[in-house]
Amino acid sequence: MGKVYAIANQKGGVGKTTTAVNVAACIAEAGYATLLVDVDPQANATVGLGLSRSQAPGLYEVLCGELDAERALVDSVVSALTLLPAGPGLAGANMELPRVEGFELRLRQALDTVKDRFEYVVLDCPPSLGPLTVSALVAADRVIVPVQTEYFALEGLAGLLDTLSLVQRELNPRLTIAGMLLTMHDSRTRLGRDVEREVREHFPDLVFDTVIPRNVRVGEAPSYGLPVTHHDPHSAGAEAYFALAQEVASRG
Ligand code: ADP
Ligand code: MG
């Protein structure tokens, strides 16, 4: 049975999608069958892997029960990396899902039907703590929380940790935090260094040693429909994501 990682933070623009795509790509490149599920209606992970935003069917049809998850899987540019795209209807799911009895369990049930084929599953969450994120947290074994090393970095983290404990208590006792990941880091600035120190002091033991630097190659890779590890494998960004994937695997 594969291990399921949710990449979550209700803040937008902190590097969730970038982390989901690149961690999934690194694990797949190491030879493990990996599934990336685009749980965000903005479909950035789908587009970042070179597929159309309107790629259908996708997760929407699966959550509605119209389609088996198996039938929505598509191959990606990275061999061993399979994608379950968001699908154009997913934006409506945040409204529709809460009306469905047991909606929080739907994603987990859908993944259970395909999980045996994959050693790792990575879930890219939307920037909210709404029903889609809750569904992802119910389906996950571990959460990775990207934190951008900017002013306000800590803001919202308390709310996220409360949500994680609630999901743990009420819906998914298996859920644990794999770690917080410092992203888009600029170690040349005082602010960058201060925020890193502050986050590490605030959450000792919880922050990954690996830090993702701000790197032009990481930012431009999605416009080529490629993970940075394919776009420029020797860039500082790609090397950081390779190191992170190793750290994630070694933490179990
Ligand atoms: P989220 O999914 O949390 O909203 P994204 O992963 O989409 O965040 O990142 C927000 C923006 O920052 C995107 O344009 C992305 O390409 C860019 N970005 C993310 N990480 C880096 C990085 N390490 N270096 C440079 N740009 C980055
Ligand atoms: Mg995103």
Coordinates of N, CA and C in Angstrom, one line a residue, residues 82-215:
T82 N 2.3 9.2 -12.6 CA 1.0 9.3 -13.1 C 0.2 10.4 -12.5
L83 N -0.6 11.1 -13.3 CA -1.4 12.2 -12.8 C -2.9 11.9 -12.7
L84 N -3.5 12.4 -11.7 CA -5.0 12.4 -11.7 C -5.4 13.9 -11.7
P85 N -5.7 14.4 -12.9 CA -5.9 15.8 -13.1 C -7.1 16.4 -12.4
A86 N -7.2 17.7 -12.2 CA -8.3 18.3 -11.4 C -9.6 18.1 -12.2
G87 N -9.6 18.5 -13.4 CA -10.9 18.5 -14.2 C -11.6 19.8 -14.0
P88 N -12.2 20.2 -15.1 CA -12.8 21.6 -15.1 C -14.0 21.8 -14.1
G89 N -14.6 20.7 -13.7 CA -15.7 20.9 -12.8 C -15.4 21.0 -11.3
L90 N -14.1 20.9 -11.0 CA -13.7 20.8 -9.6 C -14.0 22.1 -8.8
A91 N -14.1 23.2 -9.5 CA -14.4 24.5 -8.8 C -15.7 24.4 -8.1
G92 N -16.7 23.7 -8.7 CA -18.0 23.5 -8.1 C -18.0 22.6 -6.9
A93 N -17.0 21.7 -6.8 CA -17.0 20.7 -5.8 C -17.0 21.2 -4.4
N94 N -16.3 22.4 -4.2 CA -16.3 23.0 -2.9 C -17.7 23.3 -2.4
M95 N -18.6 23.6 -3.3 CA -20.0 24.0 -3.0 C -20.8 22.7 -2.9
E96 N -20.6 21.8 -3.8 CA -21.4 20.6 -3.9 C -21.1 19.5 -2.9
L97 N -19.8 19.4 -2.6 CA -19.3 18.3 -1.8 C -20.0 18.2 -0.4
P98 N -20.1 19.4 0.3 CA -20.7 19.3 1.7 C -22.1 18.8 1.7
R99 N -22.8 18.8 0.5 CA -24.2 18.3 0.5 C -24.3 16.8 0.4
V100 N -23.1 16.2 0.1 CA -23.1 14.8 -0.1 C -22.7 14.1 1.2
E101 N -23.5 13.1 1.6 CA -23.3 12.4 2.8 C -21.9 11.7 2.8
G102 N -21.1 11.9 3.8 CA -19.8 11.3 3.9 C -18.8 11.8 2.8
F103 N -19.0 13.1 2.4 CA -18.1 13.6 1.3 C -16.6 13.6 1.7
E104 N -16.3 13.7 3.0 CA -14.9 13.8 3.4 C -14.2 12.5 3.0
L105 N -15.0 11.4 2.9 CA -14.3 10.1 2.7 C -14.2 9.7 1.2
R106 N -14.8 10.5 0.4 CA -14.8 10.2 -1.1 C -13.4 10.0 -1.7
L107 N -12.6 11.0 -1.4 CA -11.2 11.0 -2.1 C -10.5 9.8 -1.6
R108 N -10.5 9.5 -0.3 CA -9.8 8.4 0.3 C -10.4 7.1 -0.3
Q109 N -11.7 6.9 -0.4 CA -12.2 5.7 -1.0 C -11.8 5.6 -2.5
A110 N -11.8 6.7 -3.2 CA -11.3 6.6 -4.6 C -9.8 6.2 -4.7
L111 N -9.0 6.8 -3.8 CA -7.6 6.4 -3.8 C -7.4 5.0 -3.4
D112 N -8.2 4.5 -2.5 CA -8.1 3.1 -2.1 C -8.1 2.1 -3.3
T113 N -8.9 2.5 -4.3 CA -9.1 1.6 -5.5 C -7.8 1.6 -6.4
V114 N -6.9 2.6 -6.2 CA -5.8 2.6 -7.1 C -4.4 2.5 -6.3
K115 N -4.5 2.7 -5.0 CA -3.3 2.8 -4.2 C -2.3 1.7 -4.3
D116 N -2.8 0.5 -4.5 CA -1.9 -0.7 -4.6 C -0.9 -0.6 -5.8
R117 N -1.3 0.2 -6.8 CA -0.4 0.4 -8.0 C 0.7 1.3 -7.7
F118 N 0.6 2.1 -6.7 CA 1.6 3.2 -6.4 C 2.3 3.0 -5.1
E119 N 3.6 3.4 -5.1 CA 4.4 3.4 -3.8 C 4.2 4.7 -3.1
Y120 N 4.0 5.8 -3.8 CA 3.7 7.1 -3.2 C 2.6 7.8 -3.9
V121 N 1.8 8.5 -3.1 CA 0.7 9.3 -3.7 C 0.9 10.7 -3.1
V122 N 0.9 11.7 -3.9 CA 1.1 13.1 -3.5 C -0.2 13.9 -3.9
L123 N -0.7 14.6 -2.9 CA -2.0 15.4 -3.1 C -1.7 16.9 -3.0
D124 N -1.9 17.6 -4.1 CA -1.7 19.1 -4.2 C -3.0 19.8 -3.7
C125 N -3.0 20.4 -2.6 CA -4.3 21.0 -2.0 C -4.5 22.4 -2.5
P126 N -5.8 22.8 -2.5 CA -6.1 24.2 -2.8 C -5.7 25.2 -1.6
P127 N -5.7 26.5 -1.9 CA -5.3 27.4 -0.8 C -6.5 27.8 0.1
S128 N -7.1 26.8 0.8 CA -8.1 27.0 1.7 C -8.2 25.8 2.6
L129 N -9.0 26.0 3.7 CA -9.2 24.8 4.6 C -10.6 24.2 4.3
G130 N -11.1 24.4 3.1 CA -12.5 24.0 2.7 C -12.5 22.5 2.5
P131 N -13.7 22.0 2.0 CA -14.0 20.6 1.8 C -12.9 19.8 1.0
L132 N -12.3 20.4 0.0 CA -11.4 19.7 -0.8 C -10.1 19.4 0.0
T133 N -9.6 20.4 0.8 CA -8.5 20.2 1.6 C -8.8 19.2 2.7
V134 N -9.9 19.3 3.3 CA -10.3 18.3 4.3 C -10.3 16.9 3.7
S135 N -10.9 16.7 2.5 CA -10.9 15.4 1.9 C -9.4 14.9 1.7
A136 N -8.5 15.8 1.3 CA -7.1 15.4 1.1 C -6.5 15.0 2.5
L137 N -6.8 15.7 3.6 CA -6.2 15.4 4.9 C -6.8 14.1 5.4
V138 N -8.0 13.8 5.0 CA -8.6 12.5 5.4 C -8.0 11.3 4.7
A139 N -7.6 11.6 3.4 CA -7.0 10.5 2.6 C -5.5 10.4 2.9
A140 N -4.9 11.3 3.6 CA -3.4 11.3 3.7 C -2.9 10.6 4.9
D141 N -1.6 10.1 4.8 CA -0.9 9.6 6.0 C -0.1 10.7 6.6
R142 N 0.5 11.6 5.8 CA 1.4 12.6 6.2 C 1.1 13.9 5.5
V143 N 1.4 15.0 6.2 CA 1.2 16.3 5.6 C 2.6 17.0 5.5
I144 N 2.8 17.7 4.4 CA 4.0 18.5 4.2 C 3.4 20.0 4.1
V145 N 3.9 20.9 5.0 CA 3.4 22.2 5.0 C 4.5 23.2 4.4
P146 N 4.3 23.7 3.2 CA 5.3 24.7 2.7 C 5.1 26.0 3.4
V147 N 6.2 26.6 3.8 CA 6.1 27.9 4.4 C 7.1 28.9 3.7
Q148 N 6.5 29.9 3.1 CA 7.4 30.9 2.4 C 8.1 31.7 3.4
T149 N 9.5 31.9 3.2 CA 10.2 32.6 4.2 C 10.1 34.1 4.0
E150 N 8.9 34.6 4.2 CA 8.6 36.0 4.0 C 8.0 36.5 5.3
Y151 N 7.8 37.8 5.4 CA 7.1 38.4 6.6 C 5.7 37.8 6.6
F152 N 5.1 37.6 7.7 CA 3.8 36.9 7.8 C 3.9 35.4 7.6
A153 N 5.1 34.8 7.6 CA 5.2 33.4 7.3 C 4.4 32.6 8.3
L154 N 4.5 33.0 9.6 CA 3.9 32.2 10.7 C 2.4 32.4 10.7
E155 N 1.9 33.5 10.1 CA 0.5 33.8 10.1 C -0.3 32.6 9.5
G156 N -1.4 32.2 10.1 CA -2.2 31.2 9.6 C -1.8 29.8 10.0
L157 N -0.5 29.6 10.4 CA 0.0 28.3 10.7 C -0.7 27.7 11.9
A158 N -1.1 28.5 12.9 CA -1.8 28.1 14.1 C -3.2 27.5 13.6
G159 N -3.8 28.2 12.7 CA -5.1 27.7 12.2 C -5.0 26.4 11.5
L160 N -3.9 26.3 10.7 CA -3.7 25.1 10.0 C -3.5 23.9 11.0
L161 N -2.6 24.2 12.0 CA -2.3 23.1 13.0 C -3.6 22.7 13.7
D162 N -4.5 23.6 14.0 CA -5.8 23.3 14.6 C -6.6 22.4 13.7
T163 N -6.6 22.7 12.4 CA -7.4 21.9 11.5 C -6.8 20.5 11.4
L164 N -5.5 20.4 11.4 CA -4.9 19.1 11.4 C -5.2 18.3 12.6
S165 N -5.2 18.9 13.8 CA -5.6 18.1 15.0 C -7.0 17.7 15.0
L166 N -7.9 18.6 14.4 CA -9.3 18.3 14.4 C -9.5 17.1 13.4
V167 N -8.9 17.1 12.3 CA -9.0 16.0 11.3 C -8.5 14.7 11.9
Q168 N -7.3 14.8 12.6 CA -6.7 13.7 13.3 C -7.7 13.1 14.3
R169 N -8.3 13.9 15.1 CA -9.2 13.5 16.2 C -10.5 12.9 15.6
E170 N -11.1 13.6 14.7 CA -12.4 13.2 14.2 C -12.5 12.2 13.0
L171 N -11.5 12.4 12.2 CA -11.7 11.7 10.9 C -10.6 10.8 10.5
N172 N -9.3 11.1 10.9 CA -8.2 10.3 10.3 C -7.0 10.3 11.4
P173 N -7.1 9.3 12.3 CA -6.1 9.2 13.4 C -4.7 8.9 12.8
R174 N -4.6 8.4 11.6 CA -3.3 8.0 11.0 C -2.5 9.3 10.7
L175 N -3.2 10.4 10.5 CA -2.5 11.6 10.0 C -1.4 12.2 10.9
T176 N -0.2 12.4 10.3 CA 0.9 13.0 11.1 C 1.5 14.1 10.2
I177 N 2.3 15.0 10.8 CA 3.0 16.0 10.0 C 4.3 15.5 9.6
A178 N 4.6 15.4 8.3 CA 5.9 15.0 7.9 C 6.9 16.1 8.2
G179 N 6.5 17.3 7.9 CA 7.4 18.5 8.2 C 6.9 19.8 7.6
M180 N 7.5 20.8 8.1 CA 7.3 22.1 7.4 C 8.5 22.4 6.5
L181 N 8.2 23.0 5.4 CA 9.2 23.1 4.4 C 9.4 24.6 4.0
L182 N 10.6 25.1 4.3 CA 10.8 26.5 4.0 C 11.1 26.7 2.5
T183 N 10.3 27.6 1.8 CA 10.3 27.7 0.4 C 10.6 29.1 -0.1
M184 N 11.1 29.2 -1.3 CA 11.4 30.5 -1.9 C 12.3 31.3 -1.0
H185 N 13.3 30.6 -0.5 CA 14.1 31.2 0.5 C 15.2 32.0 -0.1
D186 N 15.5 33.2 0.4 CA 16.6 34.0 0.0 C 17.5 34.2 1.2
S187 N 18.6 33.4 1.3 CA 19.5 33.5 2.5 C 20.3 34.7 2.5
R188 N 20.3 35.5 1.3 CA 21.2 36.7 1.3 C 20.5 37.8 2.0
T189 N 19.2 37.7 2.2 CA 18.5 38.8 2.9 C 18.4 38.6 4.4
R190 N 18.4 39.6 5.1 CA 18.3 39.5 6.5 C 16.9 39.0 6.9
L191 N 15.9 39.4 6.2 CA 14.5 39.0 6.4 C 14.4 37.4 6.2
G192 N 15.0 36.9 5.1 CA 15.0 35.5 4.9 C 15.6 34.7 6.1
R193 N 16.8 35.2 6.5 CA 17.5 34.5 7.6 C 16.7 34.6 8.9
D194 N 16.1 35.8 9.2 CA 15.3 36.0 10.4 C 14.1 35.1 10.4
V195 N 13.4 35.0 9.3 CA 12.2 34.2 9.2 C 12.6 32.7 9.4
E196 N 13.6 32.3 8.8 CA 14.1 30.9 8.9 C 14.3 30.6 10.4
R197 N 15.0 31.4 11.1 CA 15.4 31.2 12.5 C 14.1 31.2 13.3
E198 N 13.2 32.1 13.0 CA 11.9 32.2 13.8 C 11.1 30.9 13.6
V199 N 10.9 30.5 12.4 CA 10.1 29.3 12.2 C 10.8 28.0 12.8
R200 N 12.1 27.9 12.7 CA 12.8 26.8 13.4 C 12.7 26.8 14.9
E201 N 12.7 28.1 15.5 CA 12.6 28.2 16.9 C 11.1 27.9 17.4
H202 N 10.2 28.3 16.6 CA 8.8 28.1 16.9 C 8.4 26.6 16.8
F203 N 8.9 26.0 15.8 CA 8.5 24.6 15.6 C 9.8 23.7 15.6
P204 N 10.5 23.5 16.7 CA 11.6 22.7 16.7 C 11.3 21.2 16.3
D205 N 12.1 20.6 15.6 CA 11.9 19.2 15.2 C 10.9 19.0 14.0
L206 N 10.2 20.1 13.7 CA 9.2 20.0 12.7 C 9.6 20.5 11.3
V207 N 10.7 21.2 11.3 CA 11.1 21.9 10.0 C 12.1 21.0 9.3
F208 N 11.9 20.7 8.0 CA 12.9 20.0 7.2 C 14.2 20.7 7.2
D209 N 15.3 19.9 7.3 CA 16.6 20.5 7.1 C 16.8 21.2 5.7
T210 N 16.2 20.5 4.7 CA 16.3 21.0 3.3 C 15.5 22.3 3.2
V211 N 16.1 23.3 2.6 CA 15.4 24.5 2.3 C 15.3 24.7 0.8
I212 N 14.2 25.1 0.3 CA 14.1 25.4 -1.1 C 14.4 26.8 -1.4
P213 N 15.5 27.1 -2.2 CA 15.8 28.5 -2.5 C 14.9 29.1 -3.5
R214 N 14.8 30.4 -3.5 CA 14.1 31.1 -4.6 C 15.1 30.9 -5.9
N215 N 14.5 30.4 -6.9 CA 15.3 30.0 -8.1 C 14.5 30.2 -9.4

